[in-house]
Structures are given as C-alpha cells and as structure tokens.
Amino acid sequence: MSSLGGLQARDRGSLGWGEESSATGAPGQSDRRRASEEEVDREARATADLVNLGGHTLKMRVPALLVLLFCFRGSAGPSPHFLQQPEDLVVLLGEEARLQCALGAYWGLVQWTKSGLALGGQRDLPGWSRYWISGKAANGQHDLHIRPVELEDEASYECQATQAGLRSRPAQLHVLVPPEAPQVLGGPSVSLIAGVPVNLTCRSRGDARPTPELLWFRDGVRLDGTTFHQTLLKERTPGSVESTLTLTPSSHDDGATLVCRARSQALPAGRDTAITLSLQYPPEVTLSASPHTVQEGEKVTFLCQATAQPPVTGYRWAKGGSPVLGARGPKLEVVADASFLTEPVSCEVSNTVGSANRSTALDVLFGPILQAKPEPVSVDVGEDASFSCAWRGNPLPRVTWTRRGGAQVLGSGATLRLPSVGPEDAGDYVCRAEPGLSDQGGGVAEARLTVNTPPVVTALHSEPAFLRGPARLQCLVFASPAPDAVVWSWDEGFLEAGSRGRFLVETFPAPEGRGGQGPGLISVLHISRTQESDFSRNFNCSARNRLGEGGARASLGRRDLLPTVRIVAGVAAATTTLLMVITGVALCCWRHGKASASFSEQKNLMRIPGSSDGCSSRGPEEEETGSREDRGPIVHTDHSDLVLEEEGTLETKDPTNGYYKVRGVSPPASPDSCVTSVQWKSPGISNFP
C-alpha cells in the first residue's frame, strides 16, 4: 500500500509541475497551489492509513471514519465540482463545434470522451487533428473544440475530472447537413398543354440531415396540392425525397416561373430551383359587334379576335347554329334583321391543340311581328271566353284589345278575357300591337267570337204571286251550332227538304252571316200553281239545334193580271211612237243626201225610168236641160236602201223587217221638204180601255 501512495505522490508531483510550468510568472497562484497540494497530501496519507488498517478493525470503524473524513475535508476547503457542463449542440457540417466545461476547486487532469473513448489529457489532443481544448486551466476552463465538423463527429461527449472522479452529463453533438439544390424533372423549361392535368416532380438527393422538405412557390406564394414521397436506402438512411405538384395549367400560365425549394433545419432559407412553363393552348376568343344596337336593315360588322399557341389555323362563322356560307377570316359583315336578336352569331377559332367558340346576339330594334295570332272562339251563352295573341318586337310592343268598329279598349296584354258572354258579345275582336320606342310601325290581328244560341229565324220579303202561277217564300236562319233541320209548315202539312205535291224546299248558304252568329242559311219554299187558299194561310219557317228552337211566319202576297197588262201596253205604245219619229227623220235626211251625190261614177249608177224624185234638189230648169237618158232619180245600185214596187212607186226598206212601214205620199210642198205626209202602222194594241 505504501507503493500505491508513492505512485499517487509521483503523479501529483508530475501534475503539479506541469501546472506550475504553465503558470510561470504568477506568484499568487503558486502559493494557492502549494496549499492545495499540501491538502491533497494530507488526504492521501489519511487514505493510506485507512488502507493499512486490518480487516475486522476496518469493518467496525468505517462509519466513524467516513464521518471523520467528511468533517476533515469540510474543514480543509471546497471540493472539486463543475462550474459549467457541456450542453447538447447542433452544428452545421464544416463549421466549428464548441463544447464548454468549467471546474471549480480542481487542478488535476481533465479529459474529454467521445462516445466513451478518451480523447487524451493534453490540450492539443494529439491524434485528433481537428480537436483541441481551449480555456485557462488555472481557471478551470476546459472547452472542447472541433473544426471543421464532420459527420463522424456526431456523438456523445463527456468532460471528466479524472483525479476527482467527476464526470459531466453527456452532451450530444448533432451534425446538420444542408440540402443541395433540388432538381425538377423536365426543367428548366417544361412544355405543357392548357387544360390537361399534369404532375410536376421535384427531387432532392444527397445526405442532407435532417431530411429536407420540398415546397413549391409561384411569385413568392406557396402552392398547395402537393404530395411528398421519401425513399430510404438499405441502411435505413434517407436516400432521396420527392415532391409532386398536381396542376391544371391555363393559357395564363404561359411563361410563368415555378420554384421548388428544399428547406431544412440545416438551411432554413432553403435552396431553390426554378422552372419556366411553356404552354400550348387552344385559341382564346373574344367576339365583338359594331354597332351592337342597330335598327333593322342596318349593316353590322363582327370582329373575332383570338390568341393561341401554336397560331390560329382557321375560322368558322355560324348564325343560330347554322354555318354562314362563304364567311372566312376574323371579320364578318351582315345586314341586321329581327332574327339576329334570338339567333346569336358565333365564331369558332381552331389551332392544332383545339378550338374555342364565342357567340353574341345583336340588339336589333324592329317593329311588332305577330308570333301567335288569336284563334276563333265558340262558346255557349253565359260562359267565359278568352283570346290570346303573341307579338314580338324590340322594344316589346304594347298590346291592346278592341272590338272591330269600336274605339273602346277592352283590355291590354297578351290575353283578353270576357266573362259570361251573351249574344251581344258576338263579333270580331282586334288584337293591336303598338310599337315601342323604336317607332317601327304596328300591327293588328282579329278573331271572331261566336256565341252559341238557339236559332234566329227571319222571314225574307217575297214577291206577290199570280193566282195559278208560281210563288216563292224565303227565310233566313242564323244558328250556332248549325241547325239540325229547317222545316216549313202550313195548315195541312210540313216539309223539311225535297218536294211534296205542289211544294218544294231548297236550302242555300247565306251570302254573308252576321258577325258572331254562326253560319247563315236561306231556306226557300217553292209553290207551283197557287190556289186561293195559299194567299190566306200562314207558312211557318222553323229551325232547331241543341240549344233550342226558333221560327218565323211568312205569308204570300197576291198580284192581279189587268193592271199589269195596261201598264205593259202603255209602255209599249210610247216606245213605238218614239221609234217611228226617229226612223222618219233619219230616212228623210238619208234620201236628201243621196240626191246630191256625184254623177262621176256612172258605172255604179242607174236611172229609174218613169219616176220623179219628190225630194230632188234640182229646179225645173235643170230637169229640162238634162238629157232623156239622165231623167229620173239617181241611186247607188250597190248600197241603195230603196226598192221598186209593182205599182212603180218608191218604197223605203223597212229597218224593222215589216213591223213598221213608212210611205211617202204626194209631192213635197217645197224643195226643202223631205216628207209631206207620214203614215204609221203598228201591229200592236191600238186601243186601251
């Protein structure tokens, strides 16, 4: 045991020498150190004495000795202790790590261990080129430095006061490896098609610690919709990480820049990799019309503009879904009509990726156009009736209802309702459309209201008849619905159609019915060989339908024969007299013109011998100087209206073929007189009672 004490003394002496050499030039510190060494020697001697004690005696006196040692040491000064223990440390790869350790009341050997392996007691730590201990040992400062830190330095470190038997708590050194810049598959320029979903993959490789997270950004804004995937190596260490961004690009993304950022605790700012999107997209179309609001008949120009990648390959125009033939290019000119309001014009633009279509409708101003005209209505009396009509126009026309021939407005709007109609409501109703602000004219449409009632029968005026002659009676029938039958009846019988004895019934459509009363019929009763009783009896004309029956009474008027004959004879006599006067005057003038005709055309003239012309215009002297061959009147043989009778007298040709005869008698009293006496003969009635 004495040898153990001597070894400890030598160790202490060598340690004190080293410390003294390191503390040269510090007298105060040397005094304190000698006092400390003396205290250590005393403790060592006390320990040796305890070791030299025998077995039983030692067992009996251990508790007392421990108490004594404690008291002795307390009275000698403070014991060695840690003023600062190393803490867990996180450091980046390649940087410097510093683990701090400070001891109080201890000037012995201090060493560091790495995962239980002692690094050595010297300050420069030979064999560990990147490790050293710093700080003033006299002050108890023993900090461990590592520079540059490598992955193998990641371990658990302890600071130990060997001679005092003190060990610090273990401090864990974590080495962080910053991530490398990530890689985006397909970058740096990624070609996409607008509208087609795509997955963009960002990948980070290397030994980054901890595993980095991959984030996507656009214009500094983080994008959502990503998925994260990590692959591990066989040693269960991180291999690579991937982040997938799912997006559906649009044409607005063309030329956009996306950033994939690898970020971890080792590099909070992260490392970025940027890509540029190159979009192929179908045309984006804008369609405009100039002017957009037009009057019907004005010209309009449509302009179809499009942006596309790749460029536009074609245009197609349509109106209301039907292609516009001959329309090519981005411009279309048309003349607007009402159809452009409801049939929009569309422009379809195409490229190799796809096509797009846009359409627009014009605001065409036009007058009222009838879309649905009112239909005729037939209702029973007392029921409700309604009419409807539809007009279109831009702006919308105002619709009013009136009755034909009247000015009172019965209603407005598309529908007219007439409650509980009567016969007086039957007639034609007018649906009138008045133009709006466009002032493009108006329009009207009519429909008839027929009120179903029992037949209305009216007896028509009939001409008086002669006894034993034919006669005719008539009645006019209006009925809606049409009558089932029209019947004539009298005292001893009736007749609906056909003939019976002297009676015959015929029915004809009326030329024109009264408004709203339904179709009209005219029923005629013919009577042959009238009798006295026919003029005194009443004839009834009746009709019936499903709503009831109506009738009218007619009577036959009588006409006498004698007054009629007198009237006819008087008219005939007056007419005959007038004709005779006119004929005589005309004949005289004709003969006078013949006598003064030219004698130059001898071959066409002949002399009538043995006669003298009572109407000749020549004097006695002219007749005496004339030759005998030229005596007598001269007439045209081809065109004469005069004939010779057996008695040698001249008679005019009767223009009435013998009905009337005109003779000239006795010579004229003067050369200018044509006829001196006219005798009238007529075969007609000459005496009237």
XYZ file of C-alpha atoms in Angstrom:
689
model
C 0.000 0.000 0.000
C 2.953 2.266 0.545
C 3.947 1.835 -3.050
C 0.400 2.974 -4.148
C 0.807 6.101 -2.032
C 4.199 6.788 -3.550
C 2.732 6.414 -7.108
C -0.037 8.804 -6.284
C 2.561 11.193 -4.868
C 4.584 10.987 -8.050
C 1.507 11.578 -10.150
C 0.658 14.537 -8.092
C 4.189 15.839 -8.348
C 4.292 15.491 -12.084
C 0.874 17.071 -12.460
C 1.874 19.943 -10.216
C 4.966 20.507 -12.258
C 3.162 20.720 -15.427
C 0.697 23.143 -13.990
C 3.442 25.175 -12.399
C 5.287 25.400 -15.669
C 2.151 26.524 -17.336
C 1.595 29.086 -14.603
C 5.096 30.609 -14.539
C 5.105 34.246 -13.631
C 2.076 34.016 -11.312
C 3.298 34.015 -7.621
C -0.093 34.248 -6.057
C -1.321 31.290 -7.959
C 1.773 29.258 -6.886
C 1.047 29.823 -3.191
C -2.502 28.688 -3.554
C -1.373 25.656 -5.497
C 1.175 24.644 -2.792
C -1.524 24.928 -0.185
C -3.789 22.772 -2.257
C -1.042 20.208 -2.729
C -0.424 20.018 0.970
C -4.143 19.423 1.492
C -4.082 16.672 -1.089
C -1.083 15.076 0.633
C -2.843 15.057 3.913
C -5.875 13.395 2.336
C -3.631 10.819 0.673
C -1.901 9.988 3.956
C -5.222 9.648 5.675
C -6.401 7.374 2.937
C -3.247 5.244 3.191
C -3.703 4.916 6.899
C -7.206 3.724 6.350
C -6.000 1.210 3.843
C -3.358 -0.122 6.273
C -5.970 -0.869 8.914
C -6.794 -4.514 9.486
C -9.882 -6.380 8.404
C -12.129 -6.507 11.498
C -10.942 -3.200 12.787
C -11.734 -1.593 9.409
C -15.217 -3.028 9.304
C -16.007 -1.791 12.757
C -14.681 1.722 12.182
C -15.817 2.509 8.582
C -18.825 4.611 9.510
C -16.811 6.588 12.034
C -14.003 7.082 9.601
C -16.345 8.342 6.886
C -17.820 10.878 9.236
C -14.371 11.900 10.289
C -13.221 12.224 6.676
C -16.204 14.333 5.770
C -15.618 16.660 8.635
C -11.926 16.839 7.859
C -12.498 17.705 4.236
C -15.151 20.281 5.076
C -12.742 21.978 7.330
C -9.978 21.824 4.663
C -11.930 23.868 1.866
C -14.365 23.385 -1.148
C -14.317 20.078 -3.072
C -13.920 19.852 -6.889
C -17.119 20.496 -8.776
C -18.452 21.501 -12.216
C -18.983 25.135 -12.762
C -20.317 24.501 -16.327
C -21.232 21.255 -18.010
C -21.443 20.696 -21.793
C -24.852 21.042 -23.440
C -26.291 19.309 -26.499
C -25.097 21.086 -29.568
C -26.318 21.296 -33.147
C -23.802 22.401 -35.707
C -23.616 22.509 -39.496
C -21.293 20.278 -41.381
C -17.972 22.022 -41.918
C -18.459 24.568 -39.186
C -16.878 24.662 -35.690
C -18.341 22.972 -32.634
C -17.525 24.091 -29.060
C -18.491 22.051 -26.022
C -17.945 24.029 -22.829
C -16.696 22.586 -19.491
C -15.609 24.505 -16.340
C -14.427 23.014 -12.980
C -14.086 24.593 -9.604
C -11.601 23.658 -6.882
C -9.866 21.246 -9.146
C -6.436 21.423 -10.694
C -5.987 17.866 -11.680
C -6.250 16.007 -15.004
C -9.231 16.885 -17.200
C -10.098 14.884 -20.315
C -12.936 14.532 -22.836
C -14.503 11.323 -24.043
C -16.318 10.706 -27.339
C -18.952 8.023 -27.045
C -16.853 6.564 -24.160
C -13.498 6.857 -25.945
C -10.975 9.064 -24.130
C -9.508 11.748 -26.337
C -6.479 12.356 -24.083
C -5.402 14.720 -21.355
C -3.259 17.087 -23.392
C -4.646 20.383 -24.509
C -3.807 19.887 -28.207
C -5.184 16.308 -28.193
C -2.583 14.578 -30.369
C -4.086 12.140 -32.831
C -7.187 14.278 -33.215
C -6.160 16.880 -35.712
C -9.472 18.709 -35.730
C -9.923 18.604 -31.926
C -8.376 20.756 -29.193
C -9.097 22.012 -25.681
C -9.204 25.722 -25.002
C -9.502 27.911 -21.986
C -7.330 28.640 -18.896
C -6.796 25.503 -16.911
C -5.971 27.550 -13.796
C -9.466 28.965 -14.035
C -10.898 25.511 -14.554
C -11.923 26.195 -18.178
C -11.634 23.112 -20.423
C -13.711 23.661 -23.631
C -13.563 21.090 -26.438
C -13.350 22.480 -29.993
C -13.964 20.607 -33.248
C -13.289 22.274 -36.585
C -14.385 21.578 -39.242
C -17.189 19.359 -38.043
C -17.724 16.196 -39.993
C -20.455 13.600 -39.928
C -18.262 11.248 -37.876
C -18.150 13.849 -35.122
C -21.802 13.276 -34.325
C -21.516 11.520 -30.923
C -21.987 11.848 -27.173
C -19.269 13.832 -25.356
C -18.337 13.976 -21.619
C -15.997 16.195 -19.659
C -14.183 14.220 -16.887
C -12.146 15.318 -13.886
C -10.162 12.104 -13.588
C -8.473 12.616 -10.231
C -11.629 13.901 -8.625
C -13.724 11.149 -10.173
C -16.094 13.692 -11.684
C -17.979 13.137 -14.980
C -20.212 15.673 -16.707
C -23.541 14.797 -18.116
C -23.264 13.555 -21.715
C -23.678 16.213 -24.389
C -24.957 15.128 -27.789
C -23.382 16.722 -30.812
C -25.718 16.797 -33.827
C -24.215 17.472 -37.204
C -26.567 19.033 -39.736
C -26.072 18.655 -43.482
C -27.737 21.353 -45.620
C -29.743 20.088 -48.590
C -28.468 20.500 -52.103
C -30.420 22.410 -54.742
C -33.377 20.238 -55.853
C -33.984 19.008 -59.377
C -37.285 19.443 -61.257
C -37.856 16.728 -63.808
C -38.196 18.139 -67.313
C -36.730 21.516 -66.337
C -35.622 24.173 -66.753
C -38.422 24.670 -69.350
C -41.454 22.403 -69.088
C -43.846 22.163 -72.048
C -47.498 21.704 -71.080
C -50.923 21.751 -72.738
C -53.518 24.064 -71.272
C -56.435 22.316 -69.670
C -54.618 18.976 -69.364
C -53.744 17.972 -65.748
C -50.036 17.369 -65.169
C -47.734 16.297 -62.305
C -44.504 18.231 -61.765
C -41.860 16.320 -59.757
C -39.178 17.970 -57.631
C -36.407 15.688 -56.275
C -33.687 16.254 -53.660
C -30.701 13.883 -53.434
C -27.737 13.632 -51.025
C -27.064 13.097 -47.322
C -28.940 16.078 -46.034
C -29.624 15.990 -42.302
C -32.371 16.265 -41.328
C -34.479 15.201 -44.302
C -35.456 18.375 -46.155
C -38.968 19.375 -47.052
C -39.731 20.375 -50.641
C -42.001 23.345 -51.238
C -43.454 24.892 -54.423
C -43.790 28.629 -54.953
C -45.101 30.943 -57.643
C -44.447 34.648 -57.408
C -43.450 34.174 -53.795
C -46.729 32.465 -52.910
C -46.654 28.880 -51.703
C -48.699 26.482 -53.805
C -50.950 23.818 -52.390
C -51.875 20.479 -53.873
C -48.522 18.744 -53.420
C -47.669 15.217 -52.288
C -44.444 14.178 -50.531
C -42.543 10.931 -51.032
C -39.321 9.701 -49.462
C -37.134 6.757 -50.425
C -34.828 5.011 -47.968
C -31.545 3.233 -48.574
C -30.878 -0.283 -47.401
C -29.233 1.005 -44.234
C -32.489 2.767 -43.414
C -30.831 6.092 -44.064
C -32.533 8.741 -46.173
C -31.866 8.401 -49.857
C -33.894 10.914 -51.895
C -37.092 12.834 -51.385
C -39.631 13.883 -53.977
C -42.488 16.352 -54.048
C -45.169 16.180 -56.734
C -47.234 19.220 -57.667
C -50.511 18.474 -59.451
C -51.921 21.324 -61.501
C -54.140 22.010 -64.496
C -52.466 24.830 -66.389
C -54.256 27.515 -68.359
C -53.122 29.833 -71.087
C -52.387 32.463 -68.424
C -49.624 30.192 -67.084
C -47.615 30.521 -70.283
C -44.171 31.863 -69.341
C -44.848 31.531 -65.613
C -41.952 30.652 -63.281
C -42.361 27.980 -60.606
C -39.815 27.457 -57.817
C -39.103 24.230 -55.948
C -37.382 24.917 -52.615
C -35.511 22.363 -50.475
C -35.584 23.556 -46.859
C -34.483 22.047 -43.560
C -33.209 22.993 -40.099
C -29.725 22.988 -41.518
C -30.738 25.606 -44.098
C -33.921 27.462 -43.103
C -33.703 29.773 -46.130
C -33.534 26.709 -48.373
C -32.143 26.215 -51.849
C -34.299 26.968 -54.913
C -34.607 25.547 -58.390
C -36.769 27.466 -60.874
C -38.545 26.219 -63.998
C -40.433 28.062 -66.733
C -43.759 26.820 -68.069
C -44.226 26.783 -71.835
C -47.922 26.383 -72.585
C -49.616 25.135 -75.710
C -53.270 26.101 -75.587
C -56.305 26.297 -77.862
C -57.461 29.730 -79.020
C -58.903 32.186 -76.546
C -61.581 34.095 -78.435
C -63.198 37.485 -77.978
C -66.118 38.397 -80.254
C -67.419 41.936 -80.692
C -70.093 43.580 -82.857
C -70.069 47.149 -84.094
C -72.554 48.644 -83.591
C -74.174 46.369 -81.042
C -77.549 48.159 -81.059
C -78.912 48.692 -84.575
C -82.096 49.380 -86.450
C -83.401 46.577 -88.600
C -81.776 46.799 -92.029
C -78.544 48.443 -90.889
C -75.078 46.982 -91.503
C -73.151 45.333 -88.643
C -69.509 44.215 -88.511
C -68.448 41.290 -86.280
C -64.777 41.032 -85.270
C -63.371 37.734 -83.939
C -60.017 38.082 -82.162
C -58.041 35.154 -80.770
C -54.756 34.358 -79.024
C -53.399 30.849 -79.422
C -50.233 28.765 -79.105
C -49.491 27.427 -81.668
C -51.038 30.035 -84.023
C -54.622 30.002 -85.325
C -55.296 27.745 -88.305
C -58.903 28.628 -89.207
C -62.159 30.499 -88.511
C -65.751 29.293 -88.815
C -68.846 31.532 -88.554
C -72.389 30.451 -87.729
C -75.739 32.106 -87.024
C -78.242 30.365 -84.811
C -76.181 27.185 -85.123
C -76.218 27.171 -88.931
C -72.954 27.846 -90.790
C -72.626 31.157 -92.609
C -71.572 30.128 -96.092
C -68.637 31.964 -97.600
C -67.549 33.560 -94.305
C -63.793 33.299 -93.718
C -61.312 35.159 -91.626
C -61.752 37.150 -88.427
C -64.337 39.635 -89.836
C -67.986 39.215 -90.833
C -70.322 41.895 -92.223
C -74.108 41.389 -92.238
C -77.338 43.343 -92.623
C -79.245 43.069 -89.345
C -82.795 41.808 -89.141
C -85.045 40.650 -86.312
C -83.605 37.125 -86.344
C -80.259 38.376 -85.025
C -81.963 39.155 -81.704
C -82.718 35.486 -80.992
C -80.153 33.775 -83.233
C -76.701 34.756 -81.989
C -73.688 34.899 -84.253
C -70.811 32.606 -83.223
C -67.155 32.463 -84.211
C -65.133 29.269 -83.808
C -61.331 29.517 -83.967
C -59.043 26.471 -84.268
C -55.387 25.513 -83.977
C -53.529 22.213 -83.669
C -54.308 21.934 -79.954
C -58.043 22.516 -80.136
C -60.744 25.079 -80.820
C -62.811 27.655 -78.972
C -66.175 29.239 -79.707
C -67.715 32.542 -78.710
C -71.128 33.964 -79.634
C -73.035 37.217 -79.276
C -76.551 38.419 -80.079
C -77.329 41.826 -81.522
C -79.750 44.312 -80.016
C -81.825 44.788 -83.167
C -84.640 47.333 -82.968
C -87.691 46.303 -85.014
C -91.443 46.756 -85.044
C -94.108 44.296 -83.899
C -94.119 40.853 -85.514
C -97.052 38.517 -84.924
C -95.935 35.239 -83.397
C -99.265 33.664 -82.468
C -102.491 35.034 -83.863
C -105.740 34.785 -81.891
C -107.910 31.803 -82.709
C -111.697 31.923 -83.248
C -113.664 31.051 -80.140
C -117.091 29.449 -79.915
C -118.821 29.297 -76.519
C -122.334 28.829 -75.268
C -124.205 31.802 -73.986
C -123.330 32.550 -70.355
C -119.863 31.006 -70.498
C -116.495 32.782 -70.315
C -114.469 33.451 -73.451
C -110.797 34.360 -73.887
C -108.461 35.293 -76.735
C -104.678 35.194 -76.824
C -102.150 36.619 -79.219
C -98.380 36.987 -79.087
C -96.252 39.730 -80.603
C -92.528 40.167 -80.624
C -90.571 43.302 -81.178
C -87.658 45.240 -79.816
C -88.540 47.065 -77.711
C -91.555 44.969 -76.742
C -94.774 46.337 -78.258
C -97.813 47.382 -76.239
C -100.784 45.081 -76.900
C -104.403 46.244 -76.579
C -107.773 44.680 -77.419
C -110.752 46.342 -79.049
C -113.880 45.263 -80.859
C -113.946 45.794 -84.599
C -115.699 49.027 -85.368
C -115.265 50.290 -81.798
C -112.691 52.502 -80.146
C -113.100 51.325 -76.544
C -110.075 49.445 -75.204
C -111.331 46.225 -73.660
C -108.012 45.051 -72.246
C -104.259 45.039 -72.581
C -101.672 42.344 -72.652
C -101.457 39.056 -74.465
C -104.830 37.725 -73.226
C -108.370 39.125 -73.332
C -110.979 37.538 -71.044
C -114.727 38.065 -71.487
C -116.786 36.732 -68.576
C -120.307 35.350 -69.035
C -120.791 36.317 -72.685
C -124.170 36.966 -74.265
C -125.396 37.216 -77.842
C -124.481 40.889 -77.895
C -120.812 39.977 -77.305
C -120.573 38.012 -80.522
C -118.374 39.603 -83.164
C -114.793 40.218 -84.225
C -112.157 41.230 -81.683
C -108.940 43.006 -82.630
C -105.543 42.402 -81.030
C -103.489 45.512 -81.765
C -99.728 45.854 -81.242
C -98.458 49.378 -80.908
C -94.733 49.997 -81.426
C -92.420 50.809 -78.569
C -89.712 53.416 -78.569
C -88.320 52.186 -81.885
C -91.298 53.680 -83.761
C -91.214 50.873 -86.310
C -94.949 50.621 -87.052
C -97.643 48.421 -85.559
C -99.870 45.501 -86.413
C -103.327 44.049 -85.883
C -104.850 40.569 -85.759
C -108.512 39.613 -85.492
C -110.507 36.676 -84.220
C -114.225 36.032 -84.107
C -116.266 35.214 -81.050
C -119.228 33.002 -81.792
C -121.847 32.809 -79.074
C -123.859 29.611 -79.340
C -127.573 30.350 -79.046
C -130.849 28.863 -80.294
C -131.503 29.571 -83.997
C -132.594 33.065 -85.035
C -135.079 32.871 -87.956
C -136.109 35.851 -90.088
C -138.736 35.765 -92.852
C -137.454 37.464 -96.006
C -139.592 39.610 -98.321
C -141.231 37.589 -101.079
C -142.704 38.900 -104.363
C -146.501 38.725 -104.777
C -147.686 35.888 -106.996
C -150.446 35.441 -109.581
C -153.229 33.079 -108.959
C -152.406 29.708 -110.521
C -148.864 30.894 -111.075
C -145.596 30.055 -109.301
C -144.710 31.532 -105.910
C -141.713 31.582 -103.607
C -141.251 32.181 -99.854
C -137.842 32.619 -98.139
C -136.474 32.661 -94.590
C -133.002 33.408 -93.235
C -131.644 31.234 -90.414
C -128.631 32.038 -88.199
C -127.608 29.409 -85.699
C -124.511 28.277 -83.831
C -124.133 25.420 -83.709
C -125.637 24.838 -87.135
C -129.323 23.863 -87.069
C -130.198 20.199 -87.162
C -133.077 20.934 -89.551
C -135.040 23.790 -91.166
C -138.753 22.947 -91.575
C -141.555 24.697 -93.463
C -145.032 24.013 -92.129
C -148.584 25.128 -93.003
C -152.115 24.095 -92.227
C -152.202 20.638 -93.673
C -148.552 19.655 -93.635
C -144.856 20.369 -93.347
C -141.768 19.858 -95.459
C -138.091 19.750 -94.415
C -136.445 19.007 -97.753
C -137.315 17.772 -101.182
C -140.805 18.058 -102.717
C -144.318 17.252 -101.730
C -147.215 17.861 -104.141
C -147.110 21.481 -105.216
C -144.378 22.320 -102.691
C -140.562 22.145 -102.974
C -137.942 23.147 -100.325
C -134.367 24.186 -101.168
C -131.647 25.374 -98.751
C -128.649 27.558 -99.622
C -125.803 29.092 -97.599
C -126.366 32.732 -96.796
C -124.051 35.084 -98.723
C -122.763 36.647 -95.542
C -123.547 35.940 -91.942
C -123.869 38.452 -89.196
C -120.744 38.655 -87.026
C -120.600 36.088 -84.302
C -123.966 34.473 -85.027
C -122.552 31.499 -86.846
C -123.150 30.430 -90.437
C -126.370 31.551 -92.110
C -128.800 29.545 -94.245
C -131.531 30.584 -96.676
C -134.419 28.189 -96.947
C -136.763 28.626 -99.956
C -140.288 27.195 -100.249
C -141.427 26.931 -103.898
C -145.208 26.747 -104.653
C -146.456 25.811 -108.099
C -149.999 26.584 -109.370
C -151.021 28.750 -106.459
C -154.532 28.456 -105.104
C -156.808 30.859 -103.323
C -156.017 29.189 -100.005
C -152.281 29.855 -100.416
C -152.881 33.594 -100.132
C -154.799 33.332 -96.893
C -152.793 30.794 -94.910
C -149.617 31.321 -92.881
C -146.405 29.495 -93.594
C -144.001 28.860 -90.699
C -140.214 28.537 -91.119
C -138.592 26.957 -88.040
C -135.119 25.664 -87.140
C -133.664 23.846 -84.130
C -130.248 22.957 -82.658
C -129.025 21.545 -79.331
C -129.674 24.867 -77.557
C -133.275 25.364 -78.639
C -135.619 26.294 -81.496
C -136.562 29.447 -83.375
C -139.090 30.296 -86.060
C -140.702 32.990 -88.191
C -144.072 33.361 -90.013
C -144.344 34.223 -93.730
C -147.379 34.939 -95.921
C -147.914 35.012 -99.701
C -148.975 38.226 -101.407
C -151.356 38.248 -104.444
C -150.960 40.147 -107.760
C -153.853 40.961 -110.249
C -153.348 40.475 -114.025
C -155.380 43.511 -115.618
C -153.475 46.435 -114.166
C -150.326 44.765 -115.230
C -151.485 44.432 -118.888
C -152.464 48.092 -119.068
C -149.108 49.184 -117.792
C -147.285 46.990 -120.273
C -149.424 48.221 -123.246
C -148.894 51.875 -122.375
C -145.166 51.455 -122.154
C -145.099 49.597 -125.491
C -147.178 52.303 -127.301
C -144.964 55.113 -126.066
C -141.889 53.241 -127.126
C -143.323 52.558 -130.612
C -144.222 56.209 -131.226
C -140.782 57.359 -130.266
C -139.153 54.856 -132.608
C -141.339 55.888 -135.597
C -140.470 59.569 -135.231
C -136.772 58.818 -135.032
C -136.951 56.496 -138.090
C -138.830 59.025 -140.278
C -136.381 61.828 -139.591
C -133.454 59.580 -140.294
C -134.961 58.346 -143.642
C -135.663 61.872 -144.917
C -132.152 63.010 -144.227
C -130.733 59.947 -145.943
C -132.749 60.494 -149.186
C -131.755 64.149 -149.303
C -128.079 63.184 -149.178
C -128.471 60.625 -151.987
C -129.944 63.101 -154.485
C -126.907 65.401 -154.191
C -124.349 62.609 -154.720
C -121.734 62.937 -157.550
C -122.540 61.716 -161.095
C -118.904 60.907 -161.876
C -119.227 57.205 -161.020
C -121.527 56.210 -163.959
C -120.696 52.578 -163.938
C -122.088 52.287 -160.432
C -125.274 54.333 -161.130
C -128.525 53.584 -162.956
C -131.645 55.560 -163.881
C -135.035 54.517 -162.734
C -137.370 55.441 -165.590
C -140.916 56.691 -165.267
C -140.488 58.179 -161.845
C -139.838 61.582 -160.404
C -137.967 62.303 -157.282
C -140.130 64.196 -154.915
C -137.080 65.017 -152.829
C -134.849 66.176 -155.648
C -132.975 69.338 -155.028
C -132.752 70.367 -158.706
C -135.043 73.031 -160.181
C -137.292 72.726 -163.287
C -134.655 74.352 -165.443
C -132.051 71.750 -164.591
C -134.503 68.960 -165.403
C -135.407 70.412 -168.867
C -131.795 70.891 -169.917
C -130.874 67.419 -168.944
C -130.907 64.546 -171.470
C -133.585 61.996 -171.528
C -131.198 59.248 -170.579
C -130.461 61.149 -167.398
C -134.054 61.703 -166.328
C -135.222 60.191 -163.073
C -133.577 59.888 -159.616
C -130.061 58.523 -159.359
C -129.349 55.995 -156.614
C -126.398 53.704 -155.810
C -127.098 50.207 -157.047
C -124.674 48.663 -154.637
C -125.802 50.426 -151.456
C -129.381 51.652 -152.106
C -131.933 51.097 -149.384
C -134.755 51.835 -151.873
C -136.795 49.159 -153.692
C -139.327 49.346 -156.556
C -142.812 48.086 -156.085
C -145.089 46.733 -158.859
C -147.054 49.960 -158.948
C -143.863 51.881 -159.841
C -143.800 53.726 -156.511
C -140.662 54.119 -154.392
C -140.748 52.427 -151.018
C -138.093 52.579 -148.366
C -136.677 49.374 -146.975
C -138.222 48.735 -143.569
C -135.488 48.666 -140.960
C -137.876 46.827 -138.607
C -138.384 43.970 -141.098
C -142.044 44.773 -141.707
C -143.027 45.604 -138.171
C -143.368 49.216 -139.087
C -143.863 50.706 -142.654
C -143.235 54.212 -143.794
C -144.643 55.509 -147.136
C -144.162 58.843 -148.830
C -147.420 60.290 -150.339
C -147.986 63.369 -152.536
C -145.161 65.641 -153.731
C -143.461 67.894 -151.296
C -144.817 71.395 -150.902
C -141.376 72.967 -151.209
C -137.986 71.930 -152.499
C -136.583 71.787 -148.923
C -139.284 69.481 -147.590
C -138.307 65.812 -147.372
C -141.605 64.221 -146.256
C -145.049 65.788 -146.611
C -147.107 63.021 -145.087
C -146.194 60.065 -142.927
C -148.492 57.150 -142.299
C -147.733 54.963 -139.170
C -148.784 51.399 -138.991
C -148.263 49.212 -135.957
C -149.370 45.695 -135.282
C -149.549 46.430 -131.569
C -152.521 47.223 -129.383
C -154.097 50.457 -130.677
C -156.976 50.919 -128.264
C -156.709 50.876 -124.493
C -159.671 50.860 -122.259
